[in-house]
C-alpha cells in the first residue's frame, strides 16, 4: 500500500513558541486516519504545513510524494480541506460559496455529476443555500465547507475538527459521507479532539501531545484508549473483584474503574449482581485519557 502523507521529525517554531517538536505521521492510501490530540497539541499547525500554508522549520513533510510548500497548486487539485471554523463571503449566498469553492477542483465536463452530488448533499445536510453568508450560524458555515468538499471528488480529504457546530444528526450525515469517499478509494486525514468520532470512523490513529507523536496504531492496538469509566458508591465492602475491571481504585467513598468498551457486558452483569448504588458509566474524555496515559510526556 502506497503512502499518501509522510511526515518525519517535523518541527515548527513561531518565535520562542515550539508548535511542533519532531512530529512523525504516516497515512497510507485509502485509509481513514485519525489525528488525535487535545487543543493546542499541534494538529492544526501540521495541517497548515501539509496544505502548503505554512513552511516547516525542520524535518520533512510530503503529500503524494511532493513537497506541499513548493507544489501546493498541483496538490490542491487533488485535495479537499475543511477547517474547524469556516469563514464565508458575507454577500455571497451559501450556494454561491459552495460553487465557488468546488470550482477550484472541478474537472471540465463534470458539471452534471457535480450538480447531482451538490443537490443530494444539500438535502442530506438540510441546508438552505439561498441565504447570504453573513446570516449563517457556525453550524451552517461548516455545512458549506462540507458540501463543497464532498460534492467534488478528491484523492485526499483533510478534515480539521470538521463537525464543530454540527448537531448529532448532521454528525451522522458527515460520518456517512466520510465512509462513502473512503469506499470510493479516497484517503482521509481526520483531525479531532473527540475520541468517539475517531472511534467510529478511523482505521488507524496517531495521537499527538505537545507537538510530538505519543502513539500510533489501529484502534485494536490502542484498545487501552477506548475504555469506559465506571464509578459507584463503595459502601462497606472492602474487597472488590469485578470481571473486566482495570485501574480499580477506591477513594472518597467511590469505586472507580475502567472496562473495555467493546466488552462491557461481564462487568455490568457483575455490578448488577452486587446491587451497587450510585452507578455512573461514561466514556473517558480525551483530556482524562491524556492525563492517564501521557502525563509524563514533556
mmCIF file of C-alpha atoms in Angstrom:
data_model
loop_
_atom_site.group_PDB
_atom_site.id
_atom_site.type_symbol
_atom_site.label_atom_id
_atom_site.label_comp_id
_atom_site.label_asym_id
_atom_site.label_seq_id
_atom_site.Cartn_x
_atom_site.Cartn_y
_atom_site.Cartn_z
ATOM 1 C CA UNK A 1 0.000 0.000 0.000
ATOM 2 C CA UNK A 2 1.437 3.380 -1.007
ATOM 3 C CA UNK A 3 1.894 6.286 1.363
ATOM 4 C CA UNK A 4 -0.088 9.482 0.797
ATOM 5 C CA UNK A 5 1.186 11.560 3.739
ATOM 6 C CA UNK A 6 4.711 11.084 5.062
ATOM 7 C CA UNK A 7 5.916 13.322 7.886
ATOM 8 C CA UNK A 8 9.187 12.738 9.746
ATOM 9 C CA UNK A 9 10.746 14.762 12.561
ATOM 10 C CA UNK A 10 8.593 17.793 11.706
ATOM 11 C CA UNK A 11 9.264 20.951 13.673
ATOM 12 C CA UNK A 12 7.675 24.386 13.540
ATOM 13 C CA UNK A 13 8.500 27.391 15.684
ATOM 14 C CA UNK A 14 6.820 30.770 15.960
ATOM 15 C CA UNK A 15 9.384 32.926 17.679
ATOM 16 C CA UNK A 16 10.011 31.248 21.019
ATOM 17 C CA UNK A 17 6.930 29.034 20.721
ATOM 18 C CA UNK A 18 7.624 25.494 19.510
ATOM 19 C CA UNK A 19 4.356 24.349 17.939
ATOM 20 C CA UNK A 20 5.795 21.087 16.551
ATOM 21 C CA UNK A 21 8.663 19.256 18.163
ATOM 22 C CA UNK A 22 9.705 16.329 15.963
ATOM 23 C CA UNK A 23 6.315 15.002 14.884
ATOM 24 C CA UNK A 24 6.004 11.807 12.809
ATOM 25 C CA UNK A 25 2.917 10.900 10.787
ATOM 26 C CA UNK A 26 2.310 8.321 8.066
ATOM 27 C CA UNK A 27 -1.034 7.942 6.267
ATOM 28 C CA UNK A 28 -1.479 5.087 3.797
ATOM 29 C CA UNK A 29 -3.531 5.349 0.618
ATOM 30 C CA UNK A 30 -7.206 4.546 1.105
ATOM 31 C CA UNK A 31 -7.290 4.697 4.893
ATOM 32 C CA UNK A 32 -9.214 6.931 7.267
ATOM 33 C CA UNK A 33 -6.560 8.124 9.664
ATOM 34 C CA UNK A 34 -7.448 9.804 12.931
ATOM 35 C CA UNK A 35 -5.215 12.669 14.012
ATOM 36 C CA UNK A 36 -5.999 12.955 17.671
ATOM 37 C CA UNK A 37 -4.880 15.275 20.415
ATOM 38 C CA UNK A 38 -6.065 17.917 22.867
ATOM 39 C CA UNK A 39 -6.437 21.525 21.796
ATOM 40 C CA UNK A 40 -3.023 23.096 21.283
ATOM 41 C CA UNK A 41 -1.283 19.781 20.585
ATOM 42 C CA UNK A 42 -0.150 20.860 17.101
ATOM 43 C CA UNK A 43 -2.814 19.286 14.881
ATOM 44 C CA UNK A 44 -3.771 22.448 13.004
ATOM 45 C CA UNK A 45 -0.141 23.513 12.597
ATOM 46 C CA UNK A 46 0.652 20.149 10.998
ATOM 47 C CA UNK A 47 -2.312 20.510 8.670
ATOM 48 C CA UNK A 48 -1.261 24.013 7.634
ATOM 49 C CA UNK A 49 2.129 22.602 6.639
ATOM 50 C CA UNK A 50 0.503 19.742 4.695
ATOM 51 C CA UNK A 51 -1.648 22.293 2.850
ATOM 52 C CA UNK A 52 1.341 24.480 1.996
ATOM 53 C CA UNK A 53 0.008 27.341 4.110
ATOM 54 C CA UNK A 54 2.982 27.274 6.477
ATOM 55 C CA UNK A 55 6.615 26.324 5.983
ATOM 56 C CA UNK A 56 8.189 23.793 8.305
ATOM 57 C CA UNK A 57 11.130 24.876 10.426
ATOM 58 C CA UNK A 58 12.708 21.432 10.282
ATOM 59 C CA UNK A 59 12.069 17.810 9.400
ATOM 60 C CA UNK A 60 10.207 16.707 6.289
ATOM 61 C CA UNK A 61 6.629 16.517 5.019
ATOM 62 C CA UNK A 62 5.355 15.125 1.738
ATOM 63 C CA UNK A 63 1.899 14.624 0.226
ATOM 64 C CA UNK A 64 1.624 12.218 -2.724
ATOM 65 C CA UNK A 65 5.422 12.267 -2.719
ATOM 66 C CA UNK A 66 5.596 16.036 -3.270
ATOM 67 C CA UNK A 67 6.635 18.968 -1.110
ATOM 68 C CA UNK A 68 3.454 20.802 -0.043
ATOM 69 C CA UNK A 69 5.267 24.136 0.242
ATOM 70 C CA UNK A 70 6.696 24.066 -3.296
ATOM 71 C CA UNK A 71 3.942 22.076 -5.045
ATOM 72 C CA UNK A 72 0.853 23.476 -3.335
ATOM 73 C CA UNK A 73 -1.065 24.375 -6.501
ATOM 74 C CA UNK A 74 -0.863 20.915 -8.030
ATOM 75 C CA UNK A 75 -1.576 19.181 -4.739
ATOM 76 C CA UNK A 76 -4.656 21.280 -4.013
ATOM 77 C CA UNK A 77 -6.293 19.991 -7.183
ATOM 78 C CA UNK A 78 -6.261 16.538 -5.543
ATOM 79 C CA UNK A 79 -7.223 17.616 -2.028
ATOM 80 C CA UNK A 80 -10.321 18.788 -0.182
ATOM 81 C CA UNK A 81 -9.966 20.677 3.080
ATOM 82 C CA UNK A 82 -12.499 21.518 5.762
ATOM 83 C CA UNK A 83 -11.352 23.704 8.673
ATOM 84 C CA UNK A 84 -12.919 23.791 12.119
ATOM 85 C CA UNK A 85 -14.003 27.410 11.797
ATOM 86 C CA UNK A 86 -15.306 28.358 8.360
ATOM 87 C CA UNK A 87 -15.373 31.994 7.215
ATOM 88 C CA UNK A 88 -17.662 32.888 4.298
ATOM 89 C CA UNK A 89 -18.055 35.827 1.949
ATOM 90 C CA UNK A 90 -20.761 37.902 3.596
ATOM 91 C CA UNK A 91 -22.530 38.921 0.358
ATOM 92 C CA UNK A 92 -22.449 35.533 -1.377
ATOM 93 C CA UNK A 93 -25.210 33.038 -0.760
ATOM 94 C CA UNK A 94 -24.344 29.648 0.650
ATOM 95 C CA UNK A 95 -24.984 28.053 -2.743
ATOM 96 C CA UNK A 96 -22.711 30.540 -4.493
ATOM 97 C CA UNK A 97 -19.972 29.882 -1.937
ATOM 98 C CA UNK A 98 -20.288 26.123 -2.464
ATOM 99 C CA UNK A 99 -19.984 26.560 -6.240
ATOM 100 C CA UNK A 100 -17.002 28.903 -5.935
ATOM 101 C CA UNK A 101 -15.083 26.546 -3.643
ATOM 102 C CA UNK A 102 -15.988 23.492 -5.683
ATOM 103 C CA UNK A 103 -14.870 25.027 -8.985
ATOM 104 C CA UNK A 104 -11.308 25.157 -7.674
ATOM 105 C CA UNK A 105 -11.137 21.353 -8.099
ATOM 106 C CA UNK A 106 -13.760 20.596 -10.738
ATOM 107 C CA UNK A 107 -12.679 18.965 -13.971
ATOM 108 C CA UNK A 108 -14.102 20.106 -17.279
ATOM 109 C CA UNK A 109 -17.192 18.197 -18.344
ATOM 110 C CA UNK A 110 -18.354 17.028 -14.921
ATOM 111 C CA UNK A 111 -20.928 19.764 -14.310
ATOM 112 C CA UNK A 112 -23.898 17.392 -14.445
ATOM 113 C CA UNK A 113 -22.394 14.927 -11.961
ATOM 114 C CA UNK A 114 -21.419 17.817 -9.681
ATOM 115 C CA UNK A 115 -24.942 19.249 -9.749
ATOM 116 C CA UNK A 116 -26.407 15.879 -8.734
ATOM 117 C CA UNK A 117 -23.940 15.434 -5.866
ATOM 118 C CA UNK A 118 -24.488 19.022 -4.720
ATOM 119 C CA UNK A 119 -28.277 18.619 -4.676
ATOM 120 C CA UNK A 120 -28.051 15.353 -2.731
ATOM 121 C CA UNK A 121 -25.689 16.824 -0.148
ATOM 122 C CA UNK A 122 -27.806 19.949 0.340
ATOM 123 C CA UNK A 123 -30.761 17.704 1.089
ATOM 124 C CA UNK A 124 -28.777 15.362 3.338
ATOM 125 C CA UNK A 125 -27.320 18.221 5.377
ATOM 126 C CA UNK A 126 -30.698 20.013 5.500
ATOM 127 C CA UNK A 127 -29.054 23.175 4.241
ATOM 128 C CA UNK A 128 -30.680 26.312 2.833
ATOM 129 C CA UNK A 129 -28.318 27.569 0.074
ATOM 130 C CA UNK A 130 -30.265 30.767 -0.598
ATOM 131 C CA UNK A 131 -29.195 32.758 2.477
ATOM 132 C CA UNK A 132 -26.280 35.170 2.475
ATOM 133 C CA UNK A 133 -23.071 34.103 4.207
ATOM 134 C CA UNK A 134 -23.448 36.690 6.959
ATOM 135 C CA UNK A 135 -26.754 35.108 8.026
ATOM 136 C CA UNK A 136 -25.411 31.626 8.717
ATOM 137 C CA UNK A 137 -24.744 30.127 12.120
ATOM 138 C CA UNK A 138 -21.442 28.365 12.811
ATOM 139 C CA UNK A 139 -23.022 25.003 12.061
ATOM 140 C CA UNK A 140 -24.352 26.191 8.702
ATOM 141 C CA UNK A 141 -20.977 27.667 7.776
ATOM 142 C CA UNK A 142 -19.495 24.223 8.435
ATOM 143 C CA UNK A 143 -22.116 22.726 6.143
ATOM 144 C CA UNK A 144 -20.997 24.995 3.281
ATOM 145 C CA UNK A 145 -17.423 23.702 3.555
ATOM 146 C CA UNK A 146 -18.522 20.080 3.955
ATOM 147 C CA UNK A 147 -20.882 20.164 0.970
ATOM 148 C CA UNK A 148 -18.215 21.823 -1.174
ATOM 149 C CA UNK A 149 -15.644 19.217 -0.103
ATOM 150 C CA UNK A 150 -17.827 16.188 -0.752
ATOM 151 C CA UNK A 151 -19.519 17.489 -3.933
ATOM 152 C CA UNK A 152 -16.321 17.224 -5.978
ATOM 153 C CA UNK A 153 -14.269 14.004 -5.677
ATOM 154 C CA UNK A 154 -10.782 14.302 -4.194
ATOM 155 C CA UNK A 155 -7.924 11.873 -3.650
ATOM 156 C CA UNK A 156 -7.238 13.227 -0.155
ATOM 157 C CA UNK A 157 -9.632 14.807 2.326
ATOM 158 C CA UNK A 158 -8.041 16.774 5.166
ATOM 159 C CA UNK A 159 -10.666 17.473 7.816
ATOM 160 C CA UNK A 160 -9.680 19.642 10.779
ATOM 161 C CA UNK A 161 -12.358 19.492 13.507
ATOM 162 C CA UNK A 162 -14.960 19.312 10.698
ATOM 163 C CA UNK A 163 -18.050 18.666 12.867
ATOM 164 C CA UNK A 164 -17.567 21.737 15.043
ATOM 165 C CA UNK A 165 -21.005 23.325 15.463
ATOM 166 C CA UNK A 166 -22.955 20.402 13.980
ATOM 167 C CA UNK A 167 -25.765 18.669 15.854
ATOM 168 C CA UNK A 168 -25.721 14.845 16.299
ATOM 169 C CA UNK A 169 -27.995 14.283 13.279
ATOM 170 C CA UNK A 170 -25.657 16.192 10.988
ATOM 171 C CA UNK A 171 -22.649 14.424 12.516
ATOM 172 C CA UNK A 172 -24.246 11.152 11.392
ATOM 173 C CA UNK A 173 -24.560 12.535 7.847
ATOM 174 C CA UNK A 174 -20.911 13.565 7.975
ATOM 175 C CA UNK A 175 -19.892 10.066 9.072
ATOM 176 C CA UNK A 176 -21.772 8.525 6.142
ATOM 177 C CA UNK A 177 -20.042 10.832 3.674
ATOM 178 C CA UNK A 178 -16.599 10.053 5.059
ATOM 179 C CA UNK A 179 -17.287 6.333 4.717
ATOM 180 C CA UNK A 180 -18.593 6.886 1.184
ATOM 181 C CA UNK A 181 -15.475 8.670 -0.084
ATOM 182 C CA UNK A 182 -13.305 6.086 1.659
ATOM 183 C CA UNK A 183 -15.207 3.267 -0.047
ATOM 184 C CA UNK A 184 -14.569 5.054 -3.351
ATOM 185 C CA UNK A 185 -10.816 4.917 -2.711
ATOM 186 C CA UNK A 186 -10.041 8.317 -1.193
ATOM 187 C CA UNK A 187 -7.689 8.856 1.736
ATOM 188 C CA UNK A 188 -8.945 10.796 4.769
ATOM 189 C CA UNK A 189 -6.983 12.561 7.497
ATOM 190 C CA UNK A 190 -9.448 13.396 10.273
ATOM 191 C CA UNK A 191 -8.159 15.735 12.950
ATOM 192 C CA UNK A 192 -10.259 15.778 16.077
ATOM 193 C CA UNK A 193 -10.239 16.053 19.842
ATOM 194 C CA UNK A 194 -13.442 13.981 20.009
ATOM 195 C CA UNK A 195 -12.440 10.387 20.721
ATOM 196 C CA UNK A 196 -15.857 8.901 19.892
ATOM 197 C CA UNK A 197 -15.812 10.489 16.418
ATOM 198 C CA UNK A 198 -12.441 8.938 15.669
ATOM 199 C CA UNK A 199 -13.510 5.552 17.073
ATOM 200 C CA UNK A 200 -16.490 5.372 14.709
ATOM 201 C CA UNK A 201 -14.589 6.157 11.529
ATOM 202 C CA UNK A 202 -10.871 5.561 11.631
ATOM 203 C CA UNK A 203 -8.743 2.604 10.545
ATOM 204 C CA UNK A 204 -5.641 3.929 12.286
ATOM 205 C CA UNK A 205 -4.951 6.696 14.760
ATOM 206 C CA UNK A 206 -1.985 8.931 15.530
ATOM 207 C CA UNK A 207 -2.106 10.608 18.909
ATOM 208 C CA UNK A 208 -0.046 13.728 19.486
ATOM 209 C CA UNK A 209 0.759 15.826 22.501
ATOM 210 C CA UNK A 210 2.912 18.937 22.765
ATOM 211 C CA UNK A 211 3.904 18.729 19.107
ATOM 212 C CA UNK A 212 5.119 15.131 19.230
ATOM 213 C CA UNK A 213 3.668 11.767 18.303
ATOM 214 C CA UNK A 214 2.714 9.959 21.500
ATOM 215 C CA UNK A 215 1.299 6.777 19.918
ATOM 216 C CA UNK A 216 0.120 5.449 16.593
ATOM 217 C CA UNK A 217 -1.662 2.276 15.514
ATOM 218 C CA UNK A 218 -5.023 0.673 14.887
ATOM 219 C CA UNK A 219 -7.806 1.056 17.427
ATOM 220 C CA UNK A 220 -7.311 -2.605 18.357
ATOM 221 C CA UNK A 221 -3.673 -1.859 19.124
ATOM 222 C CA UNK A 222 -4.707 1.214 21.129
ATOM 223 C CA UNK A 223 -7.543 -0.531 22.966
ATOM 224 C CA UNK A 224 -6.414 0.983 26.276
ATOM 225 C CA UNK A 225 -7.651 4.321 24.904
ATOM 226 C CA UNK A 226 -11.212 3.108 24.380
ATOM 227 C CA UNK A 227 -12.093 2.099 27.905
ATOM 228 C CA UNK A 228 -15.294 3.220 29.578
ATOM 229 C CA UNK A 229 -15.150 4.745 33.040
ATOM 230 C CA UNK A 230 -17.413 3.250 35.706
ATOM 231 C CA UNK A 231 -17.977 4.531 39.231
ATOM 232 C CA UNK A 232 -20.319 3.659 42.090
ATOM 233 C CA UNK A 233 -20.703 4.037 45.852
ATOM 234 C CA UNK A 234 -18.177 1.911 47.780
ATOM 235 C CA UNK A 235 -20.446 1.169 50.742
ATOM 236 C CA UNK A 236 -18.968 -1.116 53.436
ATOM 237 C CA UNK A 237 -17.302 -3.579 51.068
ATOM 238 C CA UNK A 238 -13.503 -3.678 51.152
ATOM 239 C CA UNK A 239 -12.544 -6.401 48.655
ATOM 240 C CA UNK A 240 -13.750 -5.815 45.114
ATOM 241 C CA UNK A 241 -13.312 -8.478 42.430
ATOM 242 C CA UNK A 242 -15.075 -7.449 39.222
ATOM 243 C CA UNK A 243 -14.672 -9.188 35.827
ATOM 244 C CA UNK A 244 -13.095 -6.977 33.183
ATOM 245 C CA UNK A 245 -12.124 -4.227 35.650
ATOM 246 C CA UNK A 246 -8.970 -2.199 35.025
ATOM 247 C CA UNK A 247 -7.360 0.561 37.096
ATOM 248 C CA UNK A 248 -9.716 -0.067 40.030
ATOM 249 C CA UNK A 249 -9.327 2.380 42.906
ATOM 250 C CA UNK A 250 -11.418 3.207 45.968
ATOM 251 C CA UNK A 251 -11.365 6.844 47.050
ATOM 252 C CA UNK A 252 -13.697 9.350 48.637
ATOM 253 C CA UNK A 253 -16.342 6.695 49.171
ATOM 254 C CA UNK A 254 -16.466 5.748 45.464
ATOM 255 C CA UNK A 255 -15.140 2.789 43.491
ATOM 256 C CA UNK A 256 -13.706 3.837 40.144
ATOM 257 C CA UNK A 257 -12.576 1.531 37.368
ATOM 258 C CA UNK A 258 -12.338 1.261 33.606
ATOM 259 C CA UNK A 259 -13.529 -1.535 31.314
ATOM 260 C CA UNK A 260 -13.075 -2.192 27.608
ATOM 261 C CA UNK A 261 -15.920 -0.508 25.736
ATOM 262 C CA UNK A 262 -16.251 -3.475 23.392
ATOM 263 C CA UNK A 263 -16.712 -5.947 26.262
ATOM 264 C CA UNK A 264 -18.768 -4.228 28.958
ATOM 265 C CA UNK A 265 -21.377 -6.968 29.465
ATOM 266 C CA UNK A 266 -19.473 -9.121 32.027
ATOM 267 C CA UNK A 267 -18.543 -6.071 34.087
ATOM 268 C CA UNK A 268 -22.059 -4.611 34.105
ATOM 269 C CA UNK A 269 -23.594 -8.020 34.903
ATOM 270 C CA UNK A 270 -21.285 -8.380 37.901
ATOM 271 C CA UNK A 271 -22.199 -4.899 39.138
ATOM 272 C CA UNK A 272 -25.902 -5.707 38.755
ATOM 273 C CA UNK A 273 -25.494 -8.859 40.858
ATOM 274 C CA UNK A 274 -23.766 -6.794 43.544
ATOM 275 C CA UNK A 275 -26.655 -4.256 43.538
ATOM 276 C CA UNK A 276 -24.263 -1.317 43.531
ATOM 277 C CA UNK A 277 -25.633 2.146 44.219
ATOM 278 C CA UNK A 278 -24.959 5.491 42.535
ATOM 279 C CA UNK A 279 -23.674 3.880 39.344
ATOM 280 C CA UNK A 280 -22.295 6.101 36.581
ATOM 281 C CA UNK A 281 -20.983 4.839 33.232
ATOM 282 C CA UNK A 282 -19.269 7.185 30.778
ATOM 283 C CA UNK A 283 -16.551 7.128 28.123
ATOM 284 C CA UNK A 284 -13.405 8.865 29.294
ATOM 285 C CA UNK A 285 -12.819 12.335 27.909
ATOM 286 C CA UNK A 286 -9.746 12.911 25.787
ATOM 287 C CA UNK A 287 -8.312 15.168 28.471
ATOM 288 C CA UNK A 288 -8.648 12.363 31.047
ATOM 289 C CA UNK A 289 -7.030 9.901 28.665
ATOM 290 C CA UNK A 290 -4.053 12.165 28.170
ATOM 291 C CA UNK A 291 -3.633 12.727 31.895
ATOM 292 C CA UNK A 292 -3.804 8.975 32.440
ATOM 293 C CA UNK A 293 -1.518 7.820 29.632
ATOM 294 C CA UNK A 294 0.658 10.740 28.553
ATOM 295 C CA UNK A 295 1.112 12.856 31.657
ATOM 296 C CA UNK A 296 4.851 12.252 31.633
ATOM 297 C CA UNK A 297 5.400 13.434 28.036
ATOM 298 C CA UNK A 298 7.324 16.708 28.131
#
